[in-house]
Coordinates of C-alpha atoms and ligand atoms in Angstrom, one line a residue:
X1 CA 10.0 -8.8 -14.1
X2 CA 12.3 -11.6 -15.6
X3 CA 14.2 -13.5 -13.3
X4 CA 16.4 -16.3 -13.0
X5 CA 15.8 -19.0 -9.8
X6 CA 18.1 -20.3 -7.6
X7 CA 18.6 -23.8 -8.5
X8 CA 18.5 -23.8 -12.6
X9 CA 14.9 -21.8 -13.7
X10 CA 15.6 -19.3 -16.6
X11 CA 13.2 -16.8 -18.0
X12 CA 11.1 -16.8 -15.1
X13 CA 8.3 -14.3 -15.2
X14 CA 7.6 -12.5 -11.4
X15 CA 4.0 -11.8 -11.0
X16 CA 4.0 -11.3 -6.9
X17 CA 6.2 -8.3 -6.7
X18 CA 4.5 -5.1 -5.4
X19 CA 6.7 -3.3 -8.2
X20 CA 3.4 -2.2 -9.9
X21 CA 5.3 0.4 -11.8
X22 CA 8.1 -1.1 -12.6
X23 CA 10.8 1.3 -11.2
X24 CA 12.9 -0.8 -9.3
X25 CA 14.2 -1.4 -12.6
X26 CA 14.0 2.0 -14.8
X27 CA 17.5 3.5 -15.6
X28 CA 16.5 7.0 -14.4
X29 CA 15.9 6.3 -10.9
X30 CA 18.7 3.3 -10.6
X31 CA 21.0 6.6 -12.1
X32 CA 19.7 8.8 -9.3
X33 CA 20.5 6.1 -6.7
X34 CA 23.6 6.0 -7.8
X35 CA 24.3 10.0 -8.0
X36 CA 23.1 10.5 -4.5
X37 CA 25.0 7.7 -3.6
X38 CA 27.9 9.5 -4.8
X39 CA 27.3 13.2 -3.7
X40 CA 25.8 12.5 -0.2
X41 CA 27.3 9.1 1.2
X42 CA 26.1 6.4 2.0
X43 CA 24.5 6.7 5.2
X44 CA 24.1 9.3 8.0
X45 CA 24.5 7.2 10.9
X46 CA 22.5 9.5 12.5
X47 CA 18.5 9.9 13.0
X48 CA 17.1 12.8 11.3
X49 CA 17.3 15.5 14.0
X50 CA 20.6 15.0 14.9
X51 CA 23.2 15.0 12.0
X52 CA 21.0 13.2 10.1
X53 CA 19.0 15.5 7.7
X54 CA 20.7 16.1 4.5
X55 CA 18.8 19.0 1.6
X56 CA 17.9 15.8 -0.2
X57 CA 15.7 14.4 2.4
X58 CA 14.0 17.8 3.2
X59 CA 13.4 17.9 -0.7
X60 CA 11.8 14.7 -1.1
X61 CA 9.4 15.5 2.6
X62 CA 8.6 18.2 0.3
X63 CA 7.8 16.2 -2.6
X64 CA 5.8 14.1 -0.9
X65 CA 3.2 16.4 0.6
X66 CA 3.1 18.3 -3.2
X67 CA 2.0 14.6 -4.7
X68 CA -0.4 14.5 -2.0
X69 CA -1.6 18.2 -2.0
X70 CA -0.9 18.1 1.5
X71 CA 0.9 20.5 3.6
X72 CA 3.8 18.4 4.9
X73 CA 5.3 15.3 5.3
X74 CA 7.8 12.9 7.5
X75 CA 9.9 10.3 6.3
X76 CA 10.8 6.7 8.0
X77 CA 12.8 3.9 7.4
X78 CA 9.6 2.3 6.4
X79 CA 5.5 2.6 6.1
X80 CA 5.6 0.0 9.4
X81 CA 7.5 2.3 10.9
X82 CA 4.7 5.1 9.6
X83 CA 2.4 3.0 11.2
X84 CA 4.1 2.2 14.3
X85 CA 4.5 5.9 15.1
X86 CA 1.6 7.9 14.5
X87 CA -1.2 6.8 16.4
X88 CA 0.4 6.8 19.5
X89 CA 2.1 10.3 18.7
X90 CA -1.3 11.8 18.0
X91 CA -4.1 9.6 20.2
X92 CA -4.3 9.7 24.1
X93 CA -6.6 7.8 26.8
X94 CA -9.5 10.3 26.3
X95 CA -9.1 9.6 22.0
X96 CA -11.4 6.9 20.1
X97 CA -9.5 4.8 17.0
X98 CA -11.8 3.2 14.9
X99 CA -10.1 0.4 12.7
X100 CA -11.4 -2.2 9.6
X101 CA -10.9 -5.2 11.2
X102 CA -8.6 -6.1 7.9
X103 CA -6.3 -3.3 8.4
X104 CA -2.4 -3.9 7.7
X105 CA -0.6 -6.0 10.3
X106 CA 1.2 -2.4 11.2
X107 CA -1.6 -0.3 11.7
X108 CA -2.8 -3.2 14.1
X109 CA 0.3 -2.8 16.0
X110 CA 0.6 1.2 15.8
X111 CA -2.9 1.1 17.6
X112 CA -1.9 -1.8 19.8
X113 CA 1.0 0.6 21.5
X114 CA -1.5 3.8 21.6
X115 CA -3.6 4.2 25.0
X116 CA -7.1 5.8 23.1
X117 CA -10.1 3.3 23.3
X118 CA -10.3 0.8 20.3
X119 CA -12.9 0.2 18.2
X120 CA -12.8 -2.7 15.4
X121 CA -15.8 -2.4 12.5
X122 CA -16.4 -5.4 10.4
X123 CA -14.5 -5.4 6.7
X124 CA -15.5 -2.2 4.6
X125 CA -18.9 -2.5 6.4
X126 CA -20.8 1.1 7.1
X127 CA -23.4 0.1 9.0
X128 CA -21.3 -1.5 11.7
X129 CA -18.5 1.5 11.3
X130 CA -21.5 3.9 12.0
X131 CA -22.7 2.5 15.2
X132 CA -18.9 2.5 16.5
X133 CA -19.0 5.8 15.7
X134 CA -22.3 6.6 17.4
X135 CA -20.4 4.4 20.6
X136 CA -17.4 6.4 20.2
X137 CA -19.2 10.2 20.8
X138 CA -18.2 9.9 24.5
X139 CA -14.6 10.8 23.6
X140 CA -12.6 13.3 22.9
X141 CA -11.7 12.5 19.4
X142 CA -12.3 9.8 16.7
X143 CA -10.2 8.5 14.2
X144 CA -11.3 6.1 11.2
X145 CA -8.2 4.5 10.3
X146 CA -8.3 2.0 7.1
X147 CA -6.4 0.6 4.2
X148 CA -7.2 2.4 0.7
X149 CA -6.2 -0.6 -1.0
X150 CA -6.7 -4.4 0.9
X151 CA -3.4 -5.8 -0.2
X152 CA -5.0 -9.8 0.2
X153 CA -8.0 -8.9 -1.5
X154 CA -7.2 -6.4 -3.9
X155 CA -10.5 -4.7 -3.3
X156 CA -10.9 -0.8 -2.4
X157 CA -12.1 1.1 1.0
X158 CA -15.9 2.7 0.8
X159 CA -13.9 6.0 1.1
X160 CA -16.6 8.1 0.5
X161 CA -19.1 6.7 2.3
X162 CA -16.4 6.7 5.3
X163 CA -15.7 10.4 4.8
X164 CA -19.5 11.5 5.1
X165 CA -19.4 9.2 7.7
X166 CA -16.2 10.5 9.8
X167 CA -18.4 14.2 8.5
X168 CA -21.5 13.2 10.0
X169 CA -20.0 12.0 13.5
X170 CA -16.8 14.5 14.0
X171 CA -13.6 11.8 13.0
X172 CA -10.6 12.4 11.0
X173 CA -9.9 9.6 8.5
X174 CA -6.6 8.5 7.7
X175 CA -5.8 6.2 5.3
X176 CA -2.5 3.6 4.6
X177 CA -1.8 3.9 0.9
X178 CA 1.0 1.0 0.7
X179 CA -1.2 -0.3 -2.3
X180 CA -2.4 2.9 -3.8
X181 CA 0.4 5.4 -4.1
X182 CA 1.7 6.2 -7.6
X183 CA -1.1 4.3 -9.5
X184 CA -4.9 4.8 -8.4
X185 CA -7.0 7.9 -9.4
X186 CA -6.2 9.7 -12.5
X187 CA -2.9 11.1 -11.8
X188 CA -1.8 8.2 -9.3
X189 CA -2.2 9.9 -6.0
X190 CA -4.3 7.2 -4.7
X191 CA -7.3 6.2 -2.9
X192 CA -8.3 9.5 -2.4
X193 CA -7.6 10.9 -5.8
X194 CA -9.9 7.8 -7.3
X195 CA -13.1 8.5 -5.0
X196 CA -13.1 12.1 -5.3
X197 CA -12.0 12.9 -1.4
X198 CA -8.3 14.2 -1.7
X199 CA -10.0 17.0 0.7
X200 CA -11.3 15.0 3.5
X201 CA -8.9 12.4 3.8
X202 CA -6.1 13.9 7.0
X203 CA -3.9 11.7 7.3
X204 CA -1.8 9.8 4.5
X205 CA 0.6 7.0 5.5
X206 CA 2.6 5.1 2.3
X207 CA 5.6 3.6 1.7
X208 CA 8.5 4.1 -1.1
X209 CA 9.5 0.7 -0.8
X210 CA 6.1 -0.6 -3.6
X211 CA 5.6 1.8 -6.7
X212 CA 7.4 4.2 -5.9
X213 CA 10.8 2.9 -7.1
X214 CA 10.8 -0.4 -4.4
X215 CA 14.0 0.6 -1.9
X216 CA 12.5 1.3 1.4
X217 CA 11.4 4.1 3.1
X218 CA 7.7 5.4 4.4
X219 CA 6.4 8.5 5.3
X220 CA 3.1 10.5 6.6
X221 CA 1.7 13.3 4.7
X222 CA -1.0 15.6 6.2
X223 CA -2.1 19.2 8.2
X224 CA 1.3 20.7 9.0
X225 CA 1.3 21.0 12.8
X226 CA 0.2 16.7 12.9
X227 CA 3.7 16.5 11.1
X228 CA 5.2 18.7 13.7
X229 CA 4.0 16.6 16.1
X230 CA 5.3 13.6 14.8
X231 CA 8.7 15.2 14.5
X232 CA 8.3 16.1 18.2
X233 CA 6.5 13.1 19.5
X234 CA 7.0 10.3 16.8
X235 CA 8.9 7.3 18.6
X236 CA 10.2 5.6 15.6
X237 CA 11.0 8.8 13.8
X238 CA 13.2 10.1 17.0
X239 CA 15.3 6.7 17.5
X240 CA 16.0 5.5 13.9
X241 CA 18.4 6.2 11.3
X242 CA 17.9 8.1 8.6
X243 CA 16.5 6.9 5.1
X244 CA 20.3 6.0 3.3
X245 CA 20.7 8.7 0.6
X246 CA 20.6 6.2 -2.3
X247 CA 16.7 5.6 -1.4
X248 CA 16.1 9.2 -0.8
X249 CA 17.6 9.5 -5.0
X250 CA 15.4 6.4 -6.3
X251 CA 12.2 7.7 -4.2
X252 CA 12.7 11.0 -5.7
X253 CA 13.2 10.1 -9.2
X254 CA 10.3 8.2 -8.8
X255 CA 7.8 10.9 -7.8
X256 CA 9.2 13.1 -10.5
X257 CA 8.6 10.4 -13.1
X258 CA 5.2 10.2 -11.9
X259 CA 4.4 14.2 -11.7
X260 CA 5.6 14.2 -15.3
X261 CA 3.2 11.7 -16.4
X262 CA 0.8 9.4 -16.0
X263 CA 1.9 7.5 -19.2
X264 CA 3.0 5.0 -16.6
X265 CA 0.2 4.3 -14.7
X266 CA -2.0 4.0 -17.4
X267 CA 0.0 1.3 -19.2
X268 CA -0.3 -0.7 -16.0
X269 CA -4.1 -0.2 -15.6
X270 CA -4.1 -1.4 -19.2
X271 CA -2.5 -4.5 -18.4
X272 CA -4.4 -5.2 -15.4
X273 CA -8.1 -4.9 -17.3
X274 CA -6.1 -7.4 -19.9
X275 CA -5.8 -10.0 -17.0
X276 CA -8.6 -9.7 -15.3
X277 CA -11.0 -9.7 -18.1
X278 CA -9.0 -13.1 -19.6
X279 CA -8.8 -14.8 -16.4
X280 CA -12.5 -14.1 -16.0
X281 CA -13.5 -15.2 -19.4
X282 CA -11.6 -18.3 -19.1
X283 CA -13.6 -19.0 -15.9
X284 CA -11.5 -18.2 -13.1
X285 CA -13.1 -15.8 -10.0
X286 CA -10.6 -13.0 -9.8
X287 CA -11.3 -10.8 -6.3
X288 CA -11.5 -6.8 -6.1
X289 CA -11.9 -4.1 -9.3
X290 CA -9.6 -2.6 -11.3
X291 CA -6.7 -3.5 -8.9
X292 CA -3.6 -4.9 -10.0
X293 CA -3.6 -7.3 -7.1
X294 CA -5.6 -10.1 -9.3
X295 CA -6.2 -12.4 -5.9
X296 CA -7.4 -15.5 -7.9
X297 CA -9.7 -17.6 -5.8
X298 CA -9.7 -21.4 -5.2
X299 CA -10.5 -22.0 -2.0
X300 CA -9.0 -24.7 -0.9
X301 CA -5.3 -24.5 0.7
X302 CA -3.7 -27.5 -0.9
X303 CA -4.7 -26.6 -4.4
X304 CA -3.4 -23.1 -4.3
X305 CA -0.4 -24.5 -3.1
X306 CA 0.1 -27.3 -5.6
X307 CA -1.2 -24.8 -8.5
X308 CA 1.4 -22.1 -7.9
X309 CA 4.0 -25.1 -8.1
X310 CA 2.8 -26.4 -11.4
X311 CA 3.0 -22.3 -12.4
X312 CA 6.7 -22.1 -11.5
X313 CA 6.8 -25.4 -13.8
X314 CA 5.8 -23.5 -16.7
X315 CA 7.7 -20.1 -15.6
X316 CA 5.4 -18.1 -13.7
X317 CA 6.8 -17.3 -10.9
X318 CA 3.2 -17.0 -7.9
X319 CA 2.1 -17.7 -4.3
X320 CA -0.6 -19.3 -2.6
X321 CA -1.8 -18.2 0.1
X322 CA -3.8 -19.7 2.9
X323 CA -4.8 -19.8 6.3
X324 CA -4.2 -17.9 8.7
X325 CA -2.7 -15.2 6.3
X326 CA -5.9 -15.4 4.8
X327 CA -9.6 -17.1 6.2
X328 CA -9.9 -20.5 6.6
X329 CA -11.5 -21.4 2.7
X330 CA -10.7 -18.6 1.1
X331 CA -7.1 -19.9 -0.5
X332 CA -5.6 -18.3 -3.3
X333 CA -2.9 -17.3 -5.8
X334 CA -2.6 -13.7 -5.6
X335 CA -1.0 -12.4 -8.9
X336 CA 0.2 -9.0 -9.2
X337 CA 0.5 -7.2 -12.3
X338 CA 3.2 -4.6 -13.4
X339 CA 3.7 -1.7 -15.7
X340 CA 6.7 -3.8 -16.8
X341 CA 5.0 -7.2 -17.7
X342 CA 4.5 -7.1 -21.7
X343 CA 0.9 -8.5 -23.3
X344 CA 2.8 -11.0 -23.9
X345 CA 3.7 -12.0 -20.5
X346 CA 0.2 -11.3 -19.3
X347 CA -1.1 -14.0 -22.0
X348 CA 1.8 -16.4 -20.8
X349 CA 0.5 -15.9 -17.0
X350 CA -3.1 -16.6 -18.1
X351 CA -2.6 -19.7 -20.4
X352 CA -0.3 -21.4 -17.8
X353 CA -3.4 -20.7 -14.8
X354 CA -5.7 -22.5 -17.6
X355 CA -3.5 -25.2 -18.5
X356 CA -3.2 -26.0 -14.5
X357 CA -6.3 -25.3 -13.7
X358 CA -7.8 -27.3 -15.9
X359 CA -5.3 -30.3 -14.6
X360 CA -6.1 -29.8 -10.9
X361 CA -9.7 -29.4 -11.5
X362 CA -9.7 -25.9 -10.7
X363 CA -11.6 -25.0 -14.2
X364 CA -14.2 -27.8 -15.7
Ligands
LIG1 N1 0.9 -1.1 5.1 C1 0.5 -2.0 4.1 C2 -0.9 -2.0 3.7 C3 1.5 -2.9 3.5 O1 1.1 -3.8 2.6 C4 2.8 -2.8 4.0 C5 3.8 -3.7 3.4 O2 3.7 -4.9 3.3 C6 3.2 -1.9 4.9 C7 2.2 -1.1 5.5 C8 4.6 -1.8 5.4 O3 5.3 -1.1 4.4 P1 6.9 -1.1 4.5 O4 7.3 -2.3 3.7 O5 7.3 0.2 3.9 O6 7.3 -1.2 5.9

């Protein structure tokens, strides 16, 4: 979380990396990169069903769908790749996809290259999602795709009320957990785990490239013969290379880490309720709950922009972001906190946002 800039900056303090665990840096996994760098090579240059499936990555598909308590999983080169594949793999002309109208850029573009009829409900909204639904009965089959975890807003699907829904009108949910995995719910397994519907979520897409240790990689976890058909059907699955060995090691080490304990997740839940609760008390409007993407909301464009600045002045290292990553008015500094950051470093982050806030008007 400490970093040194290009250009002079020392004892910089990163609070916009998705490494919400902190094991991009922990000596176990960097050691198990580096032993299956050693023992399996470092690269296949092969996709998986040619020469390019090695015991490691059959152990980690394995992994994966055990974290889930799921049947089986597949592994990419990356969660946009997870994305890219599925729906078109699984969904044909006669199909209905059903999509929050914030989803991930990727799942936009995995149901832009599917043929099923497309349905877009209005952010986390159940009314609207129900009367697509009642629309959507002419087809064949439905299915409710969302993000757990909004990664601009830091705020949480409805997934409950989106199960009974998918329940109530015959859909299978699935759910991207890019900003979940590892750390929501009481063991870390996610969305799912955290609103009590590990058994009606189907399909699981995540990445390894965020908590889970921060190389690359994505995969899908669900119902065995959906991952069968991917391996059959899934195109960027059948023409790209295998996940390099070294990431297989970190992603592995990871998930065993996690299995082990949930020590982790806990100190970075800790951390978050620190920030949160003293942004908010010194008068800032920090979006979502209990997520450690702390959007904090200013509005306007040029303010985020100039406020992040004056944060890198005083070694906090943040973005702004505005239009058209986010709506027009709704600017902000999205800060993301880490297992890693110390109390100290939180307390750092949150009297530098003061101090500039206060100097650009942001706080009375
Ligand atoms: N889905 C969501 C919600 C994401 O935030 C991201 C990454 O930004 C992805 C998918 C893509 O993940 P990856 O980096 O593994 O391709």
């Amino acid at each position: 979380p400490h970093l040194r800039l290009a250009g002079g900056g020392a004892g910089i303090i990163n609070f916009c990396a998705n490494n919400y665990l902190g094991l991009s840096s922990h000596p176990e996994v960097i050691r198990a990169a580096v032993e299956a760098l050693e023992k399996f090579g470092a690269g296949l240059s092969s996709v998986r069903f040619i020469c390019g499936t090695q015991s490691i990555h059959k152990d980690l598909e394995e992994k994966i769908a055990r974290f889930h308590q799921r049947e089986d999983a597949i592994l990419y080169a990356s969660c946009f790749d997870a994305n890219a594949g599925i729906f078109e793999a699984l969904l044909t002309p006669e199909d209905a996809v059903l999509s929050d109208e914030l989803n991930h850029a990727s799942i936009i573009d995995g149901i832009r290259l599917c043929k099923a009829n497309k349905y877009r409900y209005k952010h986390m909204d159940m009314q609207d999602l129900e009367a697509k639904l009642k629309e959507a009965q002419k087809h064949r089959l439905r299915l409710v795709a969302t993000d757990g975890a909004f990664s601009m807003d830091g705020d949480i699907a409805p997934l409950r009320e989106i199960c009974q829904l998918a329940q109530k009108y015959d859909a299978l949910v699935f759910i991207d957990e890019c900003h979940a995995t590892g750390f929501l719910g009481p063991n870390g397994r996610g969305t799912d785990e955290l609103l009590g519907v590990m058994d009606k979520v189907t399909i699981i897409n995540s990445t390894l490239g965020k908590a889970l240790g921060g190389a690359a990689g994505g995969y899908t976890t669900g119902p065995k013969p959906l991952i069968d058909l991917l391996r059959q059907r899934s195109r960027p699955y059948l023409f790209s290379n295998s996940l390099p060995p070294a990431v297989v090691g970190c992603a592995s080490k990871a998930l065993d880490l996690l299995m082990e304990s949930n020590a982790i997740a806990q100190s970075m839940a800790a951390k978050t309720q620190r920030f949160r609760s003293k942004m908010t008390a010194a008068g800032f409007t920090i979006s979502g709950k209990d997520h450690p993407i702390c959007p904090v909301m200013l509005g306007d464009a040029r303010l985020a922009s100039v406020m992040a600045e004056d944060m890198l002045n005083r070694g906090i290292y943040v973005i702004g972001f505005s239009y058209p990553v986010v709506p027009k008015g709704k600017a902000r500094i999205r800060v993301q906190i880490s297992a890693v950051h110390s109390d100290e470093d939180i307390d750092r982050c949150v009297d530098a946002f003061t101090e500039v806030g206060r100097k650009h008007g942001a706080l009375p």
